[in-house]
Structures are given as C-alpha cells and as structure tokens.
Coordinates of C-alpha atoms and ligand atoms in Angstrom, one line a residue:
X7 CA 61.4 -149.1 46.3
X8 CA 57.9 -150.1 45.1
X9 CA 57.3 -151.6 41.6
X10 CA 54.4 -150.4 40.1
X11 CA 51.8 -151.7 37.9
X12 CA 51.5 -149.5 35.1
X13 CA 48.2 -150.4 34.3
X14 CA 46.6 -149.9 37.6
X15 CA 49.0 -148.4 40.0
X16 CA 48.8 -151.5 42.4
X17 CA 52.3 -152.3 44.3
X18 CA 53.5 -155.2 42.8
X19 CA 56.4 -155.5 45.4
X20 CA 58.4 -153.3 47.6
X21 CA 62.0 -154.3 47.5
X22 CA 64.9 -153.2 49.2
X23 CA 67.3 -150.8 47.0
X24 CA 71.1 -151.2 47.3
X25 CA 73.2 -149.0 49.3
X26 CA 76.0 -147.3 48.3
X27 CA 78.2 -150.0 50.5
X28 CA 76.5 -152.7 49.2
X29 CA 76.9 -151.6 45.3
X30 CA 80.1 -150.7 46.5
X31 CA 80.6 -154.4 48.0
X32 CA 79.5 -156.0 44.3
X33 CA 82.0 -154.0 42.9
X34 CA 84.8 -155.4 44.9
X35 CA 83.0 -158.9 44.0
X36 CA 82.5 -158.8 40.3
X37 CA 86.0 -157.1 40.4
X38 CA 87.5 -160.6 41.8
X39 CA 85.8 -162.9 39.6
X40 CA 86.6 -161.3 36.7
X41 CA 90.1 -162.7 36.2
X42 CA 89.3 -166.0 36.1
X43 CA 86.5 -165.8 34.5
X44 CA 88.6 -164.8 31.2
X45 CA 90.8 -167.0 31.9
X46 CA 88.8 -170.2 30.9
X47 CA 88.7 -170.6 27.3
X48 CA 85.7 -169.0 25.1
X49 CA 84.3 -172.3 24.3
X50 CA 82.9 -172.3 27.9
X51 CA 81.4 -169.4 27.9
X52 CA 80.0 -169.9 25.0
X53 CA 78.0 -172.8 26.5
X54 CA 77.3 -171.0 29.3
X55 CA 75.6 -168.7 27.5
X56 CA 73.6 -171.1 25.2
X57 CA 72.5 -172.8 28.2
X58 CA 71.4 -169.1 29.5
X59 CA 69.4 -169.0 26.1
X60 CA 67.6 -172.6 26.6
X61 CA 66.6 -171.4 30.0
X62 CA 65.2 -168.4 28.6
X63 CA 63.0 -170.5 26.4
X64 CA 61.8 -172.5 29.0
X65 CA 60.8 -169.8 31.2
X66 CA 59.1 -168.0 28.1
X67 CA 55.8 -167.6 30.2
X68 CA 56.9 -166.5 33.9
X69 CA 59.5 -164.0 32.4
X70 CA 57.1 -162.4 29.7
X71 CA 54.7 -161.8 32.4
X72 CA 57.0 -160.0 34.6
X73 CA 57.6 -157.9 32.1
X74 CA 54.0 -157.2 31.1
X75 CA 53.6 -156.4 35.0
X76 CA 56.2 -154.0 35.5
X77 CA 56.1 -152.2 32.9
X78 CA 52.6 -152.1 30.9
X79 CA 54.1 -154.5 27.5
X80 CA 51.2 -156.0 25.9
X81 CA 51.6 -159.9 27.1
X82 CA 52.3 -160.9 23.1
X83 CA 55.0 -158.1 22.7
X84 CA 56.6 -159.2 25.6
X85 CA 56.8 -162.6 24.4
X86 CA 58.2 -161.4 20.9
X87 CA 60.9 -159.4 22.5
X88 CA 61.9 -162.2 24.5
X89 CA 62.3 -164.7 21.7
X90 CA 63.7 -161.9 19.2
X91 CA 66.1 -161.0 22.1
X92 CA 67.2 -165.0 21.5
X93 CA 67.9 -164.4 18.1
X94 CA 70.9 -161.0 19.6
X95 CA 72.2 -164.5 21.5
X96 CA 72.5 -166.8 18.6
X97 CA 74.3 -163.6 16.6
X98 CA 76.9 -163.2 19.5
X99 CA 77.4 -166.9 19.9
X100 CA 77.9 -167.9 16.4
X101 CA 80.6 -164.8 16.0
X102 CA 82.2 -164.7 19.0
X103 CA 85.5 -167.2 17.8
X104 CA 85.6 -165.1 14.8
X105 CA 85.9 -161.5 16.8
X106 CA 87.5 -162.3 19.8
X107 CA 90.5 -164.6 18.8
X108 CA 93.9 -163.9 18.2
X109 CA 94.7 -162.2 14.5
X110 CA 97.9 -162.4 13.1
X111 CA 98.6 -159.4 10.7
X112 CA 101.9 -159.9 9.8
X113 CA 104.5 -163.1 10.1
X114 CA 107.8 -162.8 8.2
X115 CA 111.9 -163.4 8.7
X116 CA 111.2 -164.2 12.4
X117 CA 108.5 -161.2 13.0
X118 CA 105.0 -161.7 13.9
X119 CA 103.1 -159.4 14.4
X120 CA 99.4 -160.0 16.4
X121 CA 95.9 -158.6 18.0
X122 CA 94.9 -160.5 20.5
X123 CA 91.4 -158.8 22.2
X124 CA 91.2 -158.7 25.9
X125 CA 88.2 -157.8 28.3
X126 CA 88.1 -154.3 29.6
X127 CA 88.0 -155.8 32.8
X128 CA 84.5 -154.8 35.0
X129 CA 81.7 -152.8 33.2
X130 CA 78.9 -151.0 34.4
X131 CA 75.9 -151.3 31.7
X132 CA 73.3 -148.8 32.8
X133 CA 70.1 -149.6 31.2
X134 CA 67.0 -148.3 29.8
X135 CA 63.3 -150.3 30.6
X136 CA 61.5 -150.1 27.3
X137 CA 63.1 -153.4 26.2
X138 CA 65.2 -154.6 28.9
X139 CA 66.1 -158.0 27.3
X140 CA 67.0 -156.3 23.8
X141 CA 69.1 -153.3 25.2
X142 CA 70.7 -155.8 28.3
X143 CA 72.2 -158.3 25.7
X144 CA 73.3 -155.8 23.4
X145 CA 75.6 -155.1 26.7
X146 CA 76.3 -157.7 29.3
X147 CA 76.1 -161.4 26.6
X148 CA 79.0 -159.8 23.9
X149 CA 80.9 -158.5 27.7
X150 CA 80.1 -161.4 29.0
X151 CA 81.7 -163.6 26.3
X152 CA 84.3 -161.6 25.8
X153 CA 85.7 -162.1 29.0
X154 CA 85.0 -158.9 31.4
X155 CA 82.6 -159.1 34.5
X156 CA 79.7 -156.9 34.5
X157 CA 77.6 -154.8 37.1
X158 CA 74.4 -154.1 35.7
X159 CA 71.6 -151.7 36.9
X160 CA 68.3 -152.4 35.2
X161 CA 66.2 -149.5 35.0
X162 CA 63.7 -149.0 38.5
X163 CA 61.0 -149.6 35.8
X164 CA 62.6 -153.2 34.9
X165 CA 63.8 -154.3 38.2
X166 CA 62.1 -157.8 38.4
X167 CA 62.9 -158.6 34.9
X168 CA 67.1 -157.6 35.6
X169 CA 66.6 -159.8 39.0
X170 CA 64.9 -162.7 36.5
X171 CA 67.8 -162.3 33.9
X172 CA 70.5 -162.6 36.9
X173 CA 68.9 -165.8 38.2
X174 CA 68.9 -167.3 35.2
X175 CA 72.8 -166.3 33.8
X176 CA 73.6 -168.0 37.7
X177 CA 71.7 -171.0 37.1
X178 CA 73.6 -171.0 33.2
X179 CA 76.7 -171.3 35.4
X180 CA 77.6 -167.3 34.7
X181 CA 79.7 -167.4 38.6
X182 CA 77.6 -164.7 41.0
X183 CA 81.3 -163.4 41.0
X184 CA 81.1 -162.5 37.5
X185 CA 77.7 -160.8 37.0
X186 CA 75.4 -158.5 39.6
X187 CA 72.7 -156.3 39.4
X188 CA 73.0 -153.3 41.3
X189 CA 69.3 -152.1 42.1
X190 CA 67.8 -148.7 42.7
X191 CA 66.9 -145.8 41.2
X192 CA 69.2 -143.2 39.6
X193 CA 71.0 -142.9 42.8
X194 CA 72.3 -146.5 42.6
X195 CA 72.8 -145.4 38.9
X196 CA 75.6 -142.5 40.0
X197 CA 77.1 -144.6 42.8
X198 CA 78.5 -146.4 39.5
X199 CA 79.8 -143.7 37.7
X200 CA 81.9 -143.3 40.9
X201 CA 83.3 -146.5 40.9
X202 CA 86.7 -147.1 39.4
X203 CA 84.6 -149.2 36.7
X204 CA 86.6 -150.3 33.6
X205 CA 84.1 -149.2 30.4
X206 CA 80.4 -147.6 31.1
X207 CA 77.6 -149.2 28.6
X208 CA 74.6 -146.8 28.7
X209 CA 70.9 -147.1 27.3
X210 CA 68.6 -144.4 28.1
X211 CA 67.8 -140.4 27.5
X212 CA 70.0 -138.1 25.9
X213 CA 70.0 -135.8 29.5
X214 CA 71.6 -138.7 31.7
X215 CA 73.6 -140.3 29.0
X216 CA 75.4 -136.6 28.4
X217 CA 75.4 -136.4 32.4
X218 CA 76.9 -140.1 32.5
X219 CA 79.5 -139.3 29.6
X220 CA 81.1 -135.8 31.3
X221 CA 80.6 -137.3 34.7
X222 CA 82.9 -140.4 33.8
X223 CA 85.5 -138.4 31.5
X224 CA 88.2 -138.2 33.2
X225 CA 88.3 -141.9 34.0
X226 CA 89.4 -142.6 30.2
X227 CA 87.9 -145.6 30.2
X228 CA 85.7 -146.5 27.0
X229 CA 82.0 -144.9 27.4
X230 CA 79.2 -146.1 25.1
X231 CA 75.8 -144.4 24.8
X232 CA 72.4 -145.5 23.1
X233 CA 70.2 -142.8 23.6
X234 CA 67.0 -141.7 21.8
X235 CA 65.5 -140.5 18.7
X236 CA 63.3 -138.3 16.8
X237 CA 63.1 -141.4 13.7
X238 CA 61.5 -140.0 10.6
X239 CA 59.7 -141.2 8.0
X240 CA 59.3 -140.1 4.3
X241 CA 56.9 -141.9 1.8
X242 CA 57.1 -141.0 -1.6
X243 CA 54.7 -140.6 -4.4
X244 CA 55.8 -143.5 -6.0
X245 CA 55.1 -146.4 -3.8
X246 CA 52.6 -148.8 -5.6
X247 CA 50.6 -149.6 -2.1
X248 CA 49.8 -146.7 -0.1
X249 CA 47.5 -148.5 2.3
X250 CA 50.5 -151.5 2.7
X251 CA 52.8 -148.3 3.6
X252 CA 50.3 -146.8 5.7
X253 CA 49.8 -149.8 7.8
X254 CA 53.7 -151.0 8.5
X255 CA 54.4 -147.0 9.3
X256 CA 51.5 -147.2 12.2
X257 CA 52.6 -150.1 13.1
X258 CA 56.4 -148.6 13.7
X259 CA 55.4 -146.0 15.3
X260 CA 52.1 -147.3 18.0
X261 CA 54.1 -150.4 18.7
X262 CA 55.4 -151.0 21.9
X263 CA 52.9 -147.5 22.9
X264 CA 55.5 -145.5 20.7
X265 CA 57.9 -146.2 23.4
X266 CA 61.1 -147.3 21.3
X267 CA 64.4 -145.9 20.8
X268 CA 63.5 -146.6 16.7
X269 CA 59.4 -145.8 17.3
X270 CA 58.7 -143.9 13.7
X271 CA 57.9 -140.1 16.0
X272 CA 57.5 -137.8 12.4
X273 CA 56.1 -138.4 9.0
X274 CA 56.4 -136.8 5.8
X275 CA 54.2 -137.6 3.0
X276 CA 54.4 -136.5 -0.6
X277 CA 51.7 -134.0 -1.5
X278 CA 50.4 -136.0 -4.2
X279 CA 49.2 -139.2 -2.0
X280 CA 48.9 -137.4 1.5
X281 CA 45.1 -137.4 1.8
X282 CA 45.0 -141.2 0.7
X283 CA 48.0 -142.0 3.3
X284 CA 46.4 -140.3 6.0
X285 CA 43.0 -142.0 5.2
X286 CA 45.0 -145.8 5.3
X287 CA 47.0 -144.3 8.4
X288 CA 43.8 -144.0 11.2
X289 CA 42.0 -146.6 9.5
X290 CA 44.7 -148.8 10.9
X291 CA 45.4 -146.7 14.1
X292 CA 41.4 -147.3 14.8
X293 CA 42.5 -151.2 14.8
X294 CA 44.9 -151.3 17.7
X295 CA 43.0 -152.8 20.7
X296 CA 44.0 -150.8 23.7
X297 CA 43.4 -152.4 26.9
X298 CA 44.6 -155.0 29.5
X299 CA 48.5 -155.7 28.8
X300 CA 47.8 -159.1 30.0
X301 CA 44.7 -160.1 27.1
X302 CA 46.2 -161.7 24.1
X303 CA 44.2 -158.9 22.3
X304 CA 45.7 -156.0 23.3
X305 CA 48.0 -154.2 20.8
X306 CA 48.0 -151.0 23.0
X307 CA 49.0 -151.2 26.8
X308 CA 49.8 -148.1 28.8
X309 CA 52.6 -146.1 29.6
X310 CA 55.6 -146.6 31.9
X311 CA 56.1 -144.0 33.4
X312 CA 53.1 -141.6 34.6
X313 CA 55.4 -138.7 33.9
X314 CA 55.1 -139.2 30.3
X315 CA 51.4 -138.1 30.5
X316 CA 51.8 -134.4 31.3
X317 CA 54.7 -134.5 28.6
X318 CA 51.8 -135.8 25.8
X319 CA 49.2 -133.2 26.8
X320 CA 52.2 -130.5 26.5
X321 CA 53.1 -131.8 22.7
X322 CA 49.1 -132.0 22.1
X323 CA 48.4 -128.6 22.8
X324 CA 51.1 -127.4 21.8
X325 CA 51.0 -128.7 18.3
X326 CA 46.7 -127.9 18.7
X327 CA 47.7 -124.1 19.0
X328 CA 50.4 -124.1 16.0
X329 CA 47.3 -125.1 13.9
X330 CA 47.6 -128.9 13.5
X331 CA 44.1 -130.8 13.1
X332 CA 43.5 -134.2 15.8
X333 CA 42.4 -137.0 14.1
X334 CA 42.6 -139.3 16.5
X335 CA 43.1 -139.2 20.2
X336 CA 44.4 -136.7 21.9
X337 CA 44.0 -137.3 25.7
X338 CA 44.4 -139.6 28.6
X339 CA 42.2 -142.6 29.3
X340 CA 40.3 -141.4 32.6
X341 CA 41.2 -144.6 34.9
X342 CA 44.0 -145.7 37.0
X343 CA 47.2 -146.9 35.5
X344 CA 48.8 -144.4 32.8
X345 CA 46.7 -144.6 29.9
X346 CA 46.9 -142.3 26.9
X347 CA 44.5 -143.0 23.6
X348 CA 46.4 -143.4 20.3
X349 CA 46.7 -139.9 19.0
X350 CA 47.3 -138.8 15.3
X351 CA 47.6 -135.1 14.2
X352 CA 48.4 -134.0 11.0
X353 CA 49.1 -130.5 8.7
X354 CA 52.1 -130.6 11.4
X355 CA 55.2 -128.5 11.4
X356 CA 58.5 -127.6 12.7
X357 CA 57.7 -125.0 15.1
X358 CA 55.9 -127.9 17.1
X359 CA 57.4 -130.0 20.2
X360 CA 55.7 -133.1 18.1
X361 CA 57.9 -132.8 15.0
X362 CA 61.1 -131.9 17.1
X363 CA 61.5 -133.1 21.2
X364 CA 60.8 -137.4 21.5
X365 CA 57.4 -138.0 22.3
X366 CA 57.8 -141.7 23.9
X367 CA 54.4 -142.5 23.3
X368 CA 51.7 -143.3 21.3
X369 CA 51.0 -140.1 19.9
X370 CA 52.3 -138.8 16.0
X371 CA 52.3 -136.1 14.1
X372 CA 52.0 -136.2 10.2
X373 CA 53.3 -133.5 7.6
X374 CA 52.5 -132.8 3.5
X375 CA 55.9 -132.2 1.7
X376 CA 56.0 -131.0 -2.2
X377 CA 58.9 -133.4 -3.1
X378 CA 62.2 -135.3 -1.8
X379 CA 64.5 -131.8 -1.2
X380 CA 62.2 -130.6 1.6
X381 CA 61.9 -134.1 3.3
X382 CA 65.6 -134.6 3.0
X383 CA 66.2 -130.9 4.9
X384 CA 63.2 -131.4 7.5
X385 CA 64.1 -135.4 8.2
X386 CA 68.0 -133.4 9.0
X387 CA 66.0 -130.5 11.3
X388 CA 66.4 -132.6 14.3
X389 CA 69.6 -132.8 17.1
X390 CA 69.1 -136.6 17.1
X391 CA 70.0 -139.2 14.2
X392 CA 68.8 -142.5 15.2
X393 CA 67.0 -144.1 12.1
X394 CA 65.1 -143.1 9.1
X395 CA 63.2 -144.3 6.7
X396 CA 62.2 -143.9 2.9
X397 CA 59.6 -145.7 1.6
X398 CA 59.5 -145.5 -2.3
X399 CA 59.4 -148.1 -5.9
X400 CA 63.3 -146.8 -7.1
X401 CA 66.1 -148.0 -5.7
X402 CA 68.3 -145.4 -7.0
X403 CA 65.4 -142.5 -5.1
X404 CA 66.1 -144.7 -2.2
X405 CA 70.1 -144.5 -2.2
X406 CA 70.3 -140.8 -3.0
X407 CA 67.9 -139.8 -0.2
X408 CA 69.1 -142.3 2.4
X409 CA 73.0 -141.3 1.7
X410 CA 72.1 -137.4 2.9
X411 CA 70.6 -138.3 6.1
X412 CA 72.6 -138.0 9.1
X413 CA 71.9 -141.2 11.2
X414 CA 73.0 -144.6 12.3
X415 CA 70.9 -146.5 10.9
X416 CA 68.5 -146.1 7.3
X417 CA 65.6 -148.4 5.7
X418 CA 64.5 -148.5 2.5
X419 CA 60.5 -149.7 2.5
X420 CA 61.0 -150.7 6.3
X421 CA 61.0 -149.2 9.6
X422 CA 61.5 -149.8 13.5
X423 CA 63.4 -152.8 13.2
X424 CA 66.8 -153.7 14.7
X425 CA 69.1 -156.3 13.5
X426 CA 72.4 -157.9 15.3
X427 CA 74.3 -158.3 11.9
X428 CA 74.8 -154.4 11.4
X429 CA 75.8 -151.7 13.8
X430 CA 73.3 -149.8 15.8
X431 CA 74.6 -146.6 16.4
X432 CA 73.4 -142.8 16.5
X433 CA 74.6 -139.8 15.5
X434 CA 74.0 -136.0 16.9
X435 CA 72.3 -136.3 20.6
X436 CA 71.3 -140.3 19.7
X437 CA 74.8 -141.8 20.8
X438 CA 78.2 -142.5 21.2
X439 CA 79.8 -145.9 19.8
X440 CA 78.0 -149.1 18.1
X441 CA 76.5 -152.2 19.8
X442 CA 75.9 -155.3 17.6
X443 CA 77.6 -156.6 14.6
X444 CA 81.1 -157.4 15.0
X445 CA 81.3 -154.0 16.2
X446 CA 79.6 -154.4 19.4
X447 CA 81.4 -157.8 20.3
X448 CA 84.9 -155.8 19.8
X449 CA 83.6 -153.3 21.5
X450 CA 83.8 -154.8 24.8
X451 CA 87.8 -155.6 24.4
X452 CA 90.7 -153.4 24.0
X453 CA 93.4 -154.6 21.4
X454 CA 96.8 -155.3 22.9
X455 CA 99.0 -155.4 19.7
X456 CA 101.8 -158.2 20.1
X457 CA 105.3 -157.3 18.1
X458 CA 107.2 -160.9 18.6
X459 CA 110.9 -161.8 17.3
X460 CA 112.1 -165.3 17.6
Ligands
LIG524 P1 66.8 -142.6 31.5 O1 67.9 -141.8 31.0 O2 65.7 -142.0 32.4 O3 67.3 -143.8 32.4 C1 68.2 -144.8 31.9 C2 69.0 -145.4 33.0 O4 69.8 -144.5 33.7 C3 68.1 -146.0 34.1 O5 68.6 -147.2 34.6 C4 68.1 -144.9 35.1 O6 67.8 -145.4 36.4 C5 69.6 -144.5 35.1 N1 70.0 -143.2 35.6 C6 69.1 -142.2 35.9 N2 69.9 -141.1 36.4 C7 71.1 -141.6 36.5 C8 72.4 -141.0 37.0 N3 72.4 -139.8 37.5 N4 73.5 -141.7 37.0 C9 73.5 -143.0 36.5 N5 72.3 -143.6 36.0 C10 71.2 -142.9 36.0 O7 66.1 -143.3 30.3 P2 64.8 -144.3 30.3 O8 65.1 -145.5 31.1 O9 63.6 -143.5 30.5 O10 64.8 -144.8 28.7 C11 64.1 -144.1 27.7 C12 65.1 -143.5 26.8 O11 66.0 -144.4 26.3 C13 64.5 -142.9 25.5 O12 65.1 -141.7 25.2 C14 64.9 -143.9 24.5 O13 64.8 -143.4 23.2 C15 66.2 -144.3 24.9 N6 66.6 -145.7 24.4 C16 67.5 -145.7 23.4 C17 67.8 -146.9 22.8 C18 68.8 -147.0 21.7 O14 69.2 -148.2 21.4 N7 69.4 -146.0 21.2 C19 67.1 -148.2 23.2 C20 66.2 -148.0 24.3 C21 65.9 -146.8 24.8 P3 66.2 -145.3 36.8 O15 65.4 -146.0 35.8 O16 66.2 -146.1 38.1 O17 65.9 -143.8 36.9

C-alpha cells in the first residue's frame, strides 16, 4: 500500500497491508489478552492511559507532522486536534470510576439488587481519517478502560498516524495483547466484519457504515455508527454582529478544508441581513491562506482524497446550472497534490447537490430565507441529522427553532464544535448510538444485572 502526500502526490512510504491470516492471527491475539486485561482493577488502566496522554504531549511535534503528511492538515490544526484530542482523555479518565463501577439499585430484607458493567469483550473500531485522534478515542480509550481489547483499522488515509497511536498505547503499557491495528484498505476493513468480533465501532460514510451495519446483523452484537452530515446553519435577523456571525460560520465550515463530520455544508440567512452577511462571509473566506500544510500560515491545505475533486466540480456545476451565482472559487488549483480553491456560491436552493448530498470540502453554498418557518422546514429537507445551528439575540427564538430540528446535536450562536461532556450522536443517515458523555463510556459494556439473597 503506498501513503500518499496529499499535497504533492509523492510516496511517503510503501507498507505492507495485512492479510486476511494475519488480521485473522490479531484477532486470535487481542482475543487472549482480553481477559486479563479486565481483570486488573480500573485504577491501572487508568494510569495506563494517563501515561498514554503524557506521551502524546511529548511527541506533540513528530505526531502532528505525520498527520500533516498523510493527509494534507494544516501543521497548526494538526497540532490543535492533537491537544484537543487530550482534552476526550482527561473527560474519560476523570469519569471512568463513576460509569463503570458497580451500582447498587436496590438493598432490602436480605435482597440486593446490582449493575455491575462488563467489557463486551474484543471490538473492532473502524475508523474515518479526517481526525483520526478525535474519532479513535471516542472508540478504543472509553473500550479500552472499560475493560475490552480492541482491533482497530485506521483509515488507508491515516495509516502512520494509527501505527504512531499503537506505539505509543504499547509504550503506555496498553499489553500488544490487548490493542492492534489491523492495516489495509477496505478489504482489511471487511475481513473484520467477518470475524466473530464482540461490538463493531464505526466512523466514516453513510454507504459503508449501512454496508457494515446489515453486514454484521446477524451477529447481535452491539454496532455503533458515526457517519456524516449535511450541518446547517440559520442566522437570524436579530443577531447584533453580523460580521462576528459571518466570520465564526466561515470558519466552521473552511476549517479543516470543509472536511468534518460537523463542517457547517448549508446556510440560511434571513432576508433582511443577507447582502451584509454574504458581504462579511467572503471578506473572511478571502483571508484563509491556502498553501503548504506544513507553513505555520496556512489555514487551507488540500484534500485527502483526490476523488473528492471530481465530486466538487459535479456540485459546482451543478449548482452553476440551477442558477446559483460564484463568488468565490470554484475550481481546482492546477498543480500536483489535490488542491481545490475555497468556493462560495450563493442564491442556492434545494434542487442543488450543494444544499442536499455532503460536499467534504471547502466549498458552500448560501441561501435567502423570508423568516424562521422556511429555515426550520429546509434545515429538516435533508436524510442526515448531524448538527445545526441558530445564530440569533433571543433565547426563547433559539429554543423554539432548535427543539424542531431533527439531529444529535444543536448550537445556539456556535457551530462545528464537539464536546466529550454531551452525546454525539446522529439521527436519519448520520448514525446509530452515542459516543462521549457517560453515554459513550457505557457504551462499551453490557450490564449484567445481579439479583442476590443472603
Ligand atoms: P469511509 O466510509 O470511506 O471509510 C471509513 C472506514 O471504513 C475506513 O477505515 C475505510 O477503510 C473502511 N472501509 C471501507 N470499506 C469497508 C468495508 N467494506 N468494510 C469495512 N470497512 C470498510 O469514510 P471516510 O474515511 O472517507 O470518512 C469520511 C466520512 O466520515 C464523512 O462522511 C464524514 O462525515 C464521516 N465522519 C463522521 C464523523 C462523526 O462523528 N459522525 C466523524 C468523522 C467523519 P479505507 O479508508 O482504507 O477505505
């Protein structure tokens, strides 16, 4: 398999992808370790995995590089995934005791009634490369502490960053019996699903997560699925800064090139401050350096996966032909590497690909609304229900809209963010289950109830 640079299509490295024996192989090895490996008490692995988090930090530099390399991450975001990734770890560490020990729910005349929460035994986490570390410890650090042994494929676009994270959960003292990454490209991805695996933890597209979920069914073993959105915005008339507004709402949706799960990919603006949003909006797009993922400046690198070009051009013309106007952008960069320029179009509409199918990229299409009714029906006109967002001076206008949209996840004067004290979970074709919160630790155990008499 050869890893890619992004940026200039140069071979990075050509490295060997498993077999099916050898996945096969890890199985069997993860599968042994796992038992012991519960067995010790939490407190260890808690420290294990603090000490995973300290070597994190002091390999900031080497491991935000990789990343930059592999898979085009301006070298500052890389950097500020990393460390935000280290704040998922201090979540899961400081709630682990609460969620995962023994609760007694009922003690009386001799009775007692318990939960205790044991590890599903070994999972399969089958990842996405956009932000490996976020997405990984959503999965393998809550499985992890909780007791279960975990096979874990890191996308093909994230393969040296997955091989970086296993070194350094070894060195932690995580046993090479307990956690392994299985490397390859889809294929390795469905020798897993074949596997008798205990619990399948999925980040990626809607196709292969609803591939992954029918294909594993009639295991009955839990399945979990974070898969992508179509995350719109609505900004109201009433806000007091439009240009503030206009700025954070570029921000959410160019960062990371557009390519996250919660990228804003649609915005609808009240009629009454439209032009002046738009105006704010590409004033701040024409800010974002694009260039070298590896400069300090850069704010735009390019995109992942060269496929995603021919998809942009589609949504461009597309959108072009149903009578939107190009502000900005609207075609690739013409030099090696997959670059794409920062591409606003607005006077958009529903019939378009833009205002309906993911975009992945740093592309956006903008849309005039006459009041919250219409925004509430077209933010719903989507088969995805990540996040959305309402940016608007009442609190009360806030809560009404945000209640009536059907998604996991909804901000009020905030957008694209992700937080470990709250569920993140989709609705429609954006998921199955939660991760984070207390949620996502207890979602790696299954409750054994314990009736006693004595
Ligand atoms: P893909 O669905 O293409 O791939 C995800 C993972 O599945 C990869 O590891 C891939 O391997 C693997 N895979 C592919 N085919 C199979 C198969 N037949 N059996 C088992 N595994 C398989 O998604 P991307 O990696 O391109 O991720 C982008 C998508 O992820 C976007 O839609 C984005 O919105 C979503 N996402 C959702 C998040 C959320 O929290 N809701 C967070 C991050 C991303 P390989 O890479 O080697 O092909």
């Amino acid at each position: 398999m050869q890893i890619l640079n992004p940026a200039t299509n140069e071979v990075l490295q050509e490295i060997a992808e498993d077999s099916r024996a050898q996945i096969t192989e890890k199985y069997e090895k993860v599968k042994a370790g796992q038992k012991s490996w519960a067995a010790r008490p939490l407190s260890e692995r808690i420290d294990i995995i603090s000490k995973y988090a300290e070597l994190v930090k002091d390999n900031l530099e080497d491991l935000a590089k990789t990343l930059t390399l592999e898979m085009g991450k301006p070298i500052r975001q890389s950097r500020n995934e990393i460390n935000g990734a280290g704040g998922r770890i201090r979540f899961f560490l400081a709630n682990a005791e609460k969620y995962l020990s023994e609760e007694e729910m009922f003690s009386d005349g001799g009775m007692r009634e318990v939960i205790r929460y044991e590890p599903l035994g070994v999972i399969g986490n089958i990842s996405a490369w956009n932000y490996p570390y976020n997405v990984g410890y959503n999965v393998f650090i809550p499985a992890l502490l909780a007791g279960n042994s975990v096979l874990y494929k890191p996308s093909e676009f994230a393969t040296l960053t997955g091989l970086k994270i296993r070194e350094l959960l070894w060195k932690a003292g995580v046993p090479e019996n307990v956690f392994e990454c299985v490397i390859g490209t889809g294929q390795a991805g469905q020798t897993l699903l074949d596997l008798p695996l205990d619990g399948y933890f999925f980040t990626g597209s809607y196709k292969t997560g609803k591939y992954i979920a029918e294909n594993v069914a009639n295991k009955l073993v839990p399945v979990q699925l974070e898969l992508g959105g179509k995350d719109p915005v609505y900004v109201c008339d009433d806000i007091p800064d439009v240009k503030s507004a206009a700025q954070g709402i570029a921000d959410g949706a160019f960062y990371n090139n557009g390519q996250s799960c919660c990228a804003v990919e649609r915005i609808y603006v009240h009629e009454k401050i439209y032009d002046a949003f738009v105006q704010h909006f590409t004033d701040e797009v024409k800010t974002f350096v694009c260039g070298d993922p590896l400069s300090e400046e850069t704010y735009n690198g390019p995109l992942t996966r060269s496929a995603q070009l021919d998809f942009l051009d589609m949504q461009v013309k597309d959108a072009l032909d149903k009578g939107a106007k190009l502000l900005l952008g609207g075609k690739r960069l013409e030099k090696a590497g997959n670059w794409y320029e920062n591409t606003v179009l607005i006077d958009a509409n529903h019939e378009m690909s833009l205002m309906k199918e993911e975009s992945f990229g740093p592309i956006i299409g903008l849309m005039k609304v006459s009041g919250d009714a219409e925004a509430i029906n077209l933010m719903n006109d989507t088969e995805y229900g990540l996040t959305a967002a309402v940016y608007t001076a009442d609190a009360n206008r806030a809560d009404a809209i945000s209640t009536q949209l059907h998604v996991g996840t909804v901000y009020w004067n905030c957008c694209d963010r992700v937080s470990p004290n709250v569920p993140w979970t989709g609705r429609g074709n954006s998921g199955l289950g939660s991760t984070l919160s207390y949620q996502g630790i207890r979602a790696f155990t299954q409750p054994k109830a314990y009736q006693m008499r004595s």
